[in-house]
Amino acid sequence: MTDLCGLAIPWLTKDALDTLLAGSGTAITLWKYPALIALAAGVQVIFRYFWRTYVFGFSRHIEWDVRNAIFAHLQRLPLSYFSHTKTGDLMSRLTNDMVSLREMLGMGAMASLDAVLMMSASLLLMVVIDPWLTLWSLLPLPGITALMLVAGNRIFNRYRDIQRHLSTLSTFVQENLAGIRVVQAYAQEENQQEYFGGLSREYRVKNLDLVKRWGYFWPVTSFLSGLAATVVLWLGGRKVAMQTMSLGELAAFYGYLAMLTWPMMAVGYVITLYQRGSAALARLFEILDAPVAAGYQTPGTGQVSKLHGKIEFRNLSFRYAPDAPLVLQGITLTIPAGTWCGIVGETGAGKSTLVSLLPRLHEAPPGTIFIDDVELRELPLQTLKHAIGLVSQDIFLFSDTIRENILFGNGGATSEELDMAVDLAQLTPSIQGFTHQFDTILGERGVRLSGGQKQRTALARALIKNSPILILDDAFSSVDTETEERILEQLKGFMRGRTAIVISHRISTVMAADQIIYLKDGRIVERGSHETLLALRGHYYRMYRRQLLTRELDALSDNGGARR
């Protein structure tokens, strides 16, 4: 309807001019044609408003669906994907590339459809008025088409290159801001600024190169379109002079040529949107095409209502990639439900890798891990993850309140359960020391908390989950010894009937465990209770003696300082 009203205006102008020049116009005629033209223009404005609203609204819905689909897909990708994909690049794709996709589906689709309809209808009416003049007016069209074909592929490649560089720029900014403490501590502000300036300059150069290429496209298109108008004016003027065409017909023809010229001029804009949108869509599909973690591919079909916590490793060997060395070798271990297993060993022995296989953060070989005598892959994935409370070495806290960070482990927890988890983690005094207490905003990655406070917050988050299995991966490394002892004493009651796996570099943390294993080079080389392992006088014994000697030296140092 919008284009129909627009097409009616030149035709009404033709009738009005021919009527007036023929001398047959009346007072009513003088009012009729302006009123009809005004009506057509008004209807065109109204329908164009609804048309644009619909198309742009549709593109927004598509953007929303695609962004949600990509985010949901990201939640299910394996950890290995994020180890080689930069966060800044992903952020750029979810923001800048999504904008390019939306513009292609919105303005690009609308301009394309308008161009097709307007060109088709204008050409048809031009042919009706004068077929030969129409043919002459189309002479510049092959030149515009050839220019589009030559420029299109080059522009697409440059847009893709620009978007990749923008991802690099975004990644650098994200890493710089996340590590601003390190930057300032090492006085690297000027170096970082210089490096950022270099990236920005390169981004500017790439954009200016694209602008230059567009610079010759628009003038040439305008020249060819103007050439068509000149040809029509010259030939059409001769026809009017020879009285083989009326002035009204020439005016209408010229009006339709103008309508034809706009789509031809808009081709460059549409090419820009489609090339940029196509490059963005390709980058977005790179994310969607990435295979999800194996745990989501085989989420488990076993009917398990509740897990009790018996854990069994059967000759488990594991490597992170087919061509990578073995991290774990021949691990065979049974942890009865409701017992506590301590894991100690040298750095890099595979302790963290071992426990990361339980919640399927990495995928173990089939038939090597069982919980309650059910093979890990057969357990429903959500049932498995809800059954495990994990405090990892690398503590991550969200830029939110203390309350929300802890409740992340169990959004439906009551205030009593929140207080209990905080008390067990010995976090209550720290929270009471903040002005806003539970409502204190922690900042990015919990920047307002000390290392020990971060670990205790993460511990509270795991405890409030109330899971039958608790995994503490070096969860007390930043906590002082006295606080650690109070936490472990408090946990005795809470852990009754639950299975716990505690990894620590401190022997004192695992001394009370029902069984302790010592890992070395991915193998279990010693196992037993604290007393049994000491009696072996092996790796565990030597580690215990070193730590005991260190504590005695620290105590002597403290006493000497106190006497001075």
XYZ file of C-alpha atoms in Angstrom:
564
model
C 0.000 0.000 0.000
C 2.896 2.354 0.765
C 4.476 1.853 -2.655
C 1.081 1.948 -4.386
C 0.343 5.375 -2.938
C 3.800 6.576 -3.912
C 3.312 5.313 -7.472
C -0.046 7.079 -7.745
C 1.441 10.549 -7.180
C 3.337 10.866 -10.536
C 0.297 9.517 -12.396
C -1.997 12.037 -10.726
C 0.529 14.751 -11.598
C 0.398 13.634 -15.261
C -3.381 13.822 -15.382
C -3.390 17.222 -13.664
C -0.835 18.752 -16.085
C -2.469 17.315 -19.192
C -5.901 18.521 -18.062
C -4.660 22.026 -17.309
C -2.639 22.334 -20.523
C -5.620 21.127 -22.566
C -7.649 23.998 -21.102
C -10.376 21.697 -19.856
C -9.686 22.234 -16.152
C -12.378 23.602 -13.884
C -12.314 24.963 -10.351
C -13.198 21.521 -9.094
C -10.287 20.045 -11.101
C -7.867 22.527 -9.560
C -8.818 21.245 -6.109
C -9.281 17.578 -6.972
C -5.761 16.681 -8.050
C -3.916 18.446 -5.195
C -6.344 16.841 -2.742
C -5.790 13.369 -4.247
C -2.008 13.850 -4.218
C -2.143 15.002 -0.583
C -4.361 12.030 0.307
C -1.966 9.590 -1.394
C 0.999 11.137 0.423
C -0.829 10.975 3.772
C -1.842 7.331 3.319
C 1.749 6.562 2.283
C 3.072 8.097 5.511
C 0.623 6.121 7.680
C 1.310 2.774 6.026
C 5.053 3.394 5.987
C 4.947 3.923 9.751
C 3.201 0.573 10.315
C 5.427 -1.139 7.765
C 8.638 0.074 9.411
C 7.301 -0.750 12.878
C 6.475 -4.300 11.809
C 9.788 -4.955 10.042
C 11.944 -3.432 12.769
C 9.904 -5.205 15.449
C 10.384 -8.487 13.592
C 14.153 -7.930 13.422
C 14.218 -7.208 17.167
C 12.407 -10.489 17.878
C 14.877 -12.388 15.696
C 17.774 -10.673 17.483
C 16.291 -11.655 20.845
C 15.822 -15.287 19.782
C 19.315 -15.597 18.281
C 21.022 -13.935 21.249
C 19.173 -16.224 23.700
C 19.986 -19.279 21.593
C 23.684 -18.381 21.489
C 23.830 -17.667 25.218
C 22.056 -20.951 25.994
C 24.503 -22.758 23.691
C 27.473 -21.128 25.420
C 26.241 -22.493 28.756
C 26.594 -26.022 27.385
C 29.957 -25.782 25.665
C 32.891 -27.714 27.161
C 35.460 -25.920 29.276
C 38.058 -26.621 26.578
C 36.144 -24.260 24.246
C 36.607 -21.352 26.635
C 40.277 -22.172 27.149
C 41.030 -21.265 23.509
C 38.273 -18.677 22.895
C 38.727 -15.187 24.287
C 35.982 -13.600 26.346
C 36.271 -10.272 24.532
C 35.706 -12.021 21.203
C 32.535 -13.672 22.500
C 31.319 -10.347 23.923
C 31.904 -8.668 20.557
C 29.880 -11.344 18.787
C 26.991 -11.093 21.241
C 26.861 -7.299 20.944
C 28.332 -5.805 17.748
C 27.618 -8.793 15.526
C 24.070 -9.007 16.841
C 23.535 -5.334 15.913
C 24.803 -6.021 12.374
C 22.469 -9.013 12.085
C 19.506 -6.952 13.323
C 20.210 -4.146 10.857
C 20.418 -6.639 7.998
C 17.088 -8.228 8.940
C 15.445 -4.869 9.672
C 16.554 -1.979 7.506
C 18.236 -4.288 4.986
C 15.129 -6.418 4.449
C 12.841 -3.388 4.281
C 15.072 -1.498 1.846
C 15.474 -4.616 -0.321
C 11.759 -5.302 -0.529
C 10.991 -1.636 -1.146
C 13.619 -1.538 -3.885
C 12.267 -4.651 -5.645
C 8.645 -3.511 -5.523
C 9.416 0.091 -6.444
C 11.725 -0.847 -9.313
C 9.271 -3.386 -10.751
C 6.241 -1.107 -10.564
C 8.145 1.980 -11.774
C 9.542 0.092 -14.758
C 6.087 -1.243 -15.636
C 4.520 2.241 -15.591
C 7.465 3.699 -17.503
C 6.927 1.055 -20.197
C 3.225 1.919 -20.297
C 4.088 5.600 -20.884
C 6.901 5.062 -23.426
C 8.711 1.722 -24.008
C 11.580 3.198 -26.079
C 12.318 5.959 -23.622
C 12.331 3.313 -20.881
C 14.917 1.313 -22.786
C 17.179 4.346 -23.170
C 16.833 5.196 -19.480
C 18.089 1.717 -18.530
C 21.393 1.996 -20.381
C 23.419 2.839 -17.201
C 21.962 -0.180 -15.325
C 24.576 -2.741 -16.518
C 27.331 -0.448 -15.248
C 25.736 -0.250 -11.799
C 25.245 -4.049 -11.731
C 28.878 -4.698 -12.674
C 30.045 -2.282 -9.991
C 27.908 -4.097 -7.411
C 29.387 -7.493 -8.353
C 32.973 -6.258 -8.226
C 32.587 -4.349 -4.962
C 30.372 -6.834 -3.115
C 32.887 -9.628 -2.438
C 35.692 -7.228 -1.539
C 33.470 -5.345 0.880
C 32.357 -8.597 2.544
C 35.967 -9.663 3.157
C 36.864 -6.270 4.606
C 33.856 -6.226 6.894
C 34.772 -9.674 8.191
C 38.345 -8.530 8.797
C 37.122 -5.390 10.615
C 34.822 -7.414 12.881
C 37.638 -9.804 13.750
C 39.879 -6.912 14.644
C 37.107 -5.381 16.752
C 36.969 -8.692 18.655
C 40.713 -8.447 19.290
C 40.277 -4.890 20.517
C 37.388 -5.897 22.791
C 39.383 -8.816 24.193
C 42.318 -6.566 25.053
C 40.075 -4.031 26.835
C 38.288 -6.785 28.766
C 41.558 -8.388 29.906
C 43.101 -5.032 30.776
C 40.168 -3.974 32.958
C 39.938 -7.401 34.596
C 43.649 -7.263 35.424
C 43.901 -3.561 36.208
C 45.434 -4.317 39.621
C 48.306 -6.179 37.984
C 48.724 -3.431 35.374
C 49.027 -0.747 38.028
C 51.136 -2.865 40.380
C 53.731 -3.434 37.642
C 53.558 0.186 36.368
C 52.462 -0.979 32.908
C 49.869 1.761 32.327
C 51.836 3.491 29.555
C 52.752 0.214 27.818
C 49.144 -0.910 27.887
C 47.986 2.459 26.584
C 50.543 2.307 23.777
C 49.472 -1.211 22.813
C 45.816 -0.179 22.883
C 46.649 2.821 20.708
C 48.249 0.503 18.174
C 45.195 -1.731 18.037
C 42.927 1.318 17.719
C 45.065 2.744 14.911
C 44.921 -0.510 13.000
C 41.131 -0.629 13.482
C 40.886 2.956 12.193
C 43.067 2.157 9.156
C 40.902 -0.823 8.238
C 37.743 1.278 8.502
C 39.244 4.130 6.479
C 40.225 1.647 3.778
C 36.611 0.491 3.636
C 35.404 4.098 3.511
C 37.695 4.773 0.542
C 36.307 1.795 -1.323
C 32.791 3.040 -0.669
C 34.008 6.470 -1.757
C 34.231 5.453 -5.405
C 31.051 3.353 -5.320
C 28.653 6.164 -4.417
C 29.924 8.834 -6.895
C 29.954 6.352 -9.789
C 26.434 5.174 -8.934
C 25.237 8.773 -8.674
C 26.878 9.654 -11.999
C 25.272 6.730 -13.817
C 21.877 7.535 -12.312
C 22.265 11.201 -13.300
C 23.239 10.099 -16.800
C 19.927 8.257 -17.122
C 18.024 11.374 -16.018
C 19.930 13.462 -18.589
C 19.084 11.034 -21.390
C 15.396 11.069 -20.411
C 15.310 14.854 -20.237
C 16.914 15.232 -23.668
C 14.922 12.551 -25.510
C 11.708 13.249 -23.619
C 12.019 16.971 -24.305
C 12.329 16.287 -28.021
C 9.213 14.092 -27.901
C 7.254 16.837 -26.148
C 8.443 19.378 -28.726
C 7.394 17.009 -31.506
C 4.064 16.487 -29.694
C 4.542 12.684 -29.594
C 4.505 12.838 -25.780
C 2.561 15.145 -23.499
C 4.240 17.252 -20.844
C 2.242 15.377 -18.206
C 3.581 12.046 -19.484
C 7.163 13.380 -19.400
C 6.636 14.626 -15.845
C 5.218 11.264 -14.778
C 8.033 9.407 -16.552
C 10.580 11.590 -14.827
C 8.850 10.921 -11.482
C 9.010 7.169 -12.001
C 12.640 7.453 -13.096
C 13.359 9.215 -9.796
C 11.615 6.352 -7.970
C 13.764 3.943 -9.969
C 16.913 5.932 -9.205
C 16.432 5.746 -5.409
C 16.487 1.910 -5.297
C 19.540 1.974 -7.571
C 21.208 4.451 -5.203
C 20.085 2.401 -2.178
C 21.806 -0.685 -3.554
C 25.083 0.446 -1.997
C 23.471 0.879 1.412
C 21.759 -2.497 1.149
C 25.046 -4.135 0.108
C 26.693 -2.621 3.177
C 24.020 -4.017 5.478
C 24.008 -7.458 3.877
C 27.770 -7.834 3.705
C 28.194 -6.705 7.299
C 25.246 -8.832 8.428
C 26.481 -11.887 6.517
C 29.925 -11.597 8.100
C 28.285 -11.259 11.510
C 25.993 -14.226 10.894
C 28.965 -16.396 9.920
C 30.726 -15.474 13.171
C 27.594 -16.215 15.199
C 27.184 -19.605 13.540
C 30.770 -20.435 14.493
C 29.513 -20.417 18.087
C 26.321 -22.355 17.359
C 28.245 -24.962 15.364
C 30.632 -25.657 18.247
C 29.699 -29.065 19.745
C 28.271 -28.983 23.254
C 29.959 -30.788 26.134
C 29.558 -34.542 26.107
C 27.483 -34.325 29.272
C 24.746 -32.523 27.346
C 25.016 -34.847 24.356
C 24.481 -37.877 26.614
C 22.588 -36.433 29.593
C 21.877 -39.830 31.104
C 18.778 -42.006 31.046
C 18.950 -43.717 34.407
C 16.000 -43.265 36.747
C 17.610 -42.017 39.958
C 15.475 -40.134 42.468
C 18.235 -39.420 44.987
C 21.974 -40.033 45.218
C 23.480 -41.264 48.492
C 27.090 -40.539 47.649
C 29.018 -43.760 47.119
C 31.801 -42.930 44.629
C 33.900 -45.442 42.756
C 36.757 -44.986 40.284
C 37.569 -48.127 38.276
C 40.974 -48.123 36.568
C 40.506 -44.512 35.466
C 43.022 -43.022 33.046
C 42.442 -39.584 31.587
C 44.011 -37.115 29.177
C 42.631 -33.716 28.115
C 43.103 -34.334 24.392
C 43.813 -37.421 22.278
C 47.385 -36.268 21.617
C 47.981 -34.968 25.177
C 49.872 -36.903 27.867
C 48.000 -38.866 30.506
C 47.068 -36.772 33.537
C 45.584 -39.680 35.521
C 46.697 -43.298 35.252
C 44.981 -46.401 36.585
C 43.035 -44.691 39.378
C 41.052 -47.258 41.341
C 39.328 -45.956 44.464
C 36.114 -46.518 46.389
C 34.686 -43.831 48.678
C 31.755 -45.269 50.675
C 28.710 -43.047 51.088
C 28.904 -40.807 54.147
C 32.702 -40.958 54.451
C 35.420 -38.389 54.057
C 38.328 -38.871 51.634
C 41.390 -36.626 51.722
C 43.617 -36.182 48.641
C 47.156 -34.830 48.912
C 50.160 -34.816 46.626
C 52.600 -32.714 44.717
C 51.550 -29.789 42.526
C 50.439 -31.060 39.131
C 49.764 -34.595 40.371
C 46.189 -34.552 38.958
C 44.200 -33.886 42.133
C 41.963 -31.177 40.694
C 41.529 -33.096 37.446
C 40.291 -36.132 39.352
C 37.476 -34.298 41.130
C 36.531 -32.263 38.025
C 35.471 -35.508 36.353
C 32.738 -36.171 38.925
C 30.387 -33.314 37.863
C 31.395 -33.999 34.231
C 33.213 -30.701 33.800
C 35.515 -32.922 31.765
C 34.438 -36.228 30.316
C 35.956 -39.401 31.739
C 36.201 -42.593 29.647
C 33.025 -44.697 29.891
C 32.862 -47.330 32.593
C 35.454 -45.676 34.856
C 33.392 -43.629 37.339
C 30.310 -44.790 39.248
C 28.074 -43.105 41.818
C 25.809 -45.384 43.854
C 26.887 -48.181 41.454
C 25.440 -46.289 38.471
C 27.818 -45.380 35.636
C 28.304 -41.603 35.532
C 26.935 -41.218 31.977
C 23.737 -43.004 32.946
C 22.878 -40.461 35.629
C 20.595 -37.576 34.572
C 22.955 -34.628 34.197
C 20.962 -32.210 36.343
C 20.524 -34.849 39.068
C 24.289 -35.371 39.084
C 25.140 -31.671 39.269
C 22.579 -30.942 41.970
C 24.075 -33.769 44.024
C 27.554 -32.214 44.108
C 28.653 -29.095 45.940
C 32.006 -27.905 44.578
C 34.492 -25.338 45.844
C 37.221 -25.097 43.211
C 40.724 -23.673 43.433
C 39.876 -20.744 41.167
C 37.212 -18.892 43.147
C 34.800 -16.865 41.065
C 32.384 -14.423 42.665
C 29.866 -12.334 40.758
C 29.652 -8.550 40.877
C 26.584 -8.740 43.093
C 25.747 -8.764 46.781
C 27.145 -11.260 49.273
C 23.632 -12.626 49.671
C 23.138 -13.289 45.952
C 26.588 -14.842 45.600
C 25.846 -17.357 48.325
C 22.266 -18.014 47.183
C 23.636 -18.781 43.721
C 24.132 -22.272 45.124
C 20.456 -22.565 46.100
C 18.096 -19.783 45.073
C 15.258 -21.281 47.129
C 17.147 -21.365 50.432
C 15.533 -19.827 53.498
C 17.139 -17.119 55.612
C 17.817 -19.742 58.294
C 19.681 -21.912 55.792
C 21.631 -18.856 54.639
C 22.664 -18.027 58.209
C 23.644 -21.646 58.827
C 25.862 -21.800 55.724
C 27.526 -18.501 56.656
C 28.149 -19.683 60.226
C 29.636 -22.985 59.061
C 31.998 -21.103 56.746
C 33.048 -18.786 59.612
C 31.940 -15.834 57.468
C 29.566 -14.130 59.915
C 32.150 -11.775 61.517
C 33.336 -10.640 58.084
C 29.793 -9.912 56.884
C 28.955 -8.028 60.071
C 32.008 -5.860 59.461
C 30.490 -4.441 56.258
C 28.133 -1.484 56.505
C 25.499 -3.131 54.314
C 26.291 -6.666 55.535
C 24.565 -9.224 53.253
C 23.660 -6.471 50.775
C 27.278 -5.428 50.241
C 28.222 -5.344 46.551
C 31.402 -7.369 46.102
C 32.573 -5.845 42.811
C 33.958 -7.759 39.851
C 35.242 -11.205 40.869
C 34.699 -10.245 44.535
C 37.379 -7.551 44.514
C 36.201 -6.154 47.879
C 37.001 -9.402 49.693
C 40.321 -10.818 50.814
C 41.487 -14.192 49.518
C 40.297 -15.987 52.643
C 36.914 -14.232 52.573
C 36.447 -15.244 48.939
C 37.135 -18.876 49.768
C 34.744 -18.840 52.717
C 32.040 -17.191 50.586
C 32.483 -19.921 47.988
C 32.329 -22.528 50.761
C 29.042 -21.060 52.039
C 27.713 -21.183 48.476
C 28.527 -24.890 48.273
C 27.169 -25.683 51.741
C 23.814 -23.982 51.155
C 23.320 -26.300 48.198
C 22.819 -29.074 50.772
C 24.194 -31.741 48.435
C 25.000 -35.336 49.442
C 28.505 -34.937 47.948
C 30.864 -32.088 48.836
C 34.141 -31.463 47.012
C 36.638 -28.995 48.494
C 39.526 -28.394 46.112
C 42.197 -26.624 48.156
C 39.373 -24.541 49.618
C 41.380 -23.316 52.648
C 44.656 -22.285 51.022
C 44.053 -18.581 51.796
C 42.467 -19.199 55.208
C 44.616 -18.982 58.335
C 45.178 -22.196 60.285
C 43.011 -21.249 63.272
C 40.010 -20.326 61.105
C 40.489 -23.526 59.102
C 40.407 -25.611 62.273
C 37.179 -23.929 63.402
C 35.585 -24.539 59.991
C 36.595 -28.207 59.976
C 35.259 -28.652 63.503
C 31.940 -27.063 62.486
C 31.730 -29.210 59.369
C 31.914 -32.466 61.325
C 28.272 -32.286 62.263
C 27.133 -30.965 58.895
C 29.025 -33.680 56.995
C 27.524 -36.540 58.992
C 25.885 -38.810 56.385
C 27.469 -36.939 53.453
C 30.370 -37.884 51.238
C 33.277 -35.434 51.173
C 36.397 -35.218 49.044
C 38.909 -32.718 50.397
C 42.022 -31.750 48.433
C 44.669 -29.869 50.340
C 48.356 -29.060 50.456
C 48.109 -29.036 54.251
C 48.236 -32.378 56.004
C 46.391 -30.815 58.961
C 43.318 -30.342 56.752
C 42.907 -34.052 55.944
C 44.273 -35.719 59.088
C 40.779 -36.645 60.324
C 39.663 -38.160 56.977
C 38.390 -41.739 56.874
C 40.908 -42.432 54.128
C 43.668 -40.407 52.509
C 45.272 -40.976 49.137
C 48.597 -39.567 47.959
C 48.770 -38.782 44.237
C 52.054 -38.622 42.358
C 52.301 -38.194 38.573
C 48.631 -39.059 38.159
C 48.835 -42.325 40.153
C 47.764 -43.318 43.648
C 51.028 -44.268 45.311
C 49.808 -44.413 48.928
C 46.442 -44.787 50.636
C 45.093 -45.306 54.148
C 44.337 -43.388 57.318
C 46.640 -40.710 58.710
C 48.254 -43.126 61.141
C 48.655 -45.833 58.510
C 50.359 -43.491 56.072
C 52.708 -42.162 58.723
C 53.682 -45.731 59.515
C 54.637 -46.299 55.862
C 57.245 -43.546 56.182
C 56.839 -42.727 52.474
C 55.713 -39.681 50.502
C 52.935 -38.752 52.931
C 55.239 -39.116 55.927
C 57.909 -36.868 54.389
C 55.299 -34.248 53.458
C 53.945 -34.339 57.008
C 57.406 -33.960 58.530
C 58.236 -30.984 56.287
C 55.040 -29.199 57.258
C 55.496 -30.028 60.928
C 59.030 -28.637 60.841
C 57.784 -25.477 59.106
C 55.156 -24.924 61.797
C 57.734 -25.429 64.558
C 60.097 -22.920 62.920
C 57.252 -20.419 62.563
C 56.383 -20.890 66.236
C 60.040 -20.339 67.272
C 60.156 -17.209 65.084
C 57.001 -15.862 66.696
C 58.300 -16.565 70.195
C 61.624 -14.920 69.409
C 59.855 -11.846 68.094
C 57.672 -11.688 71.202
C 60.750 -11.778 73.548
C 62.347 -8.930 71.617
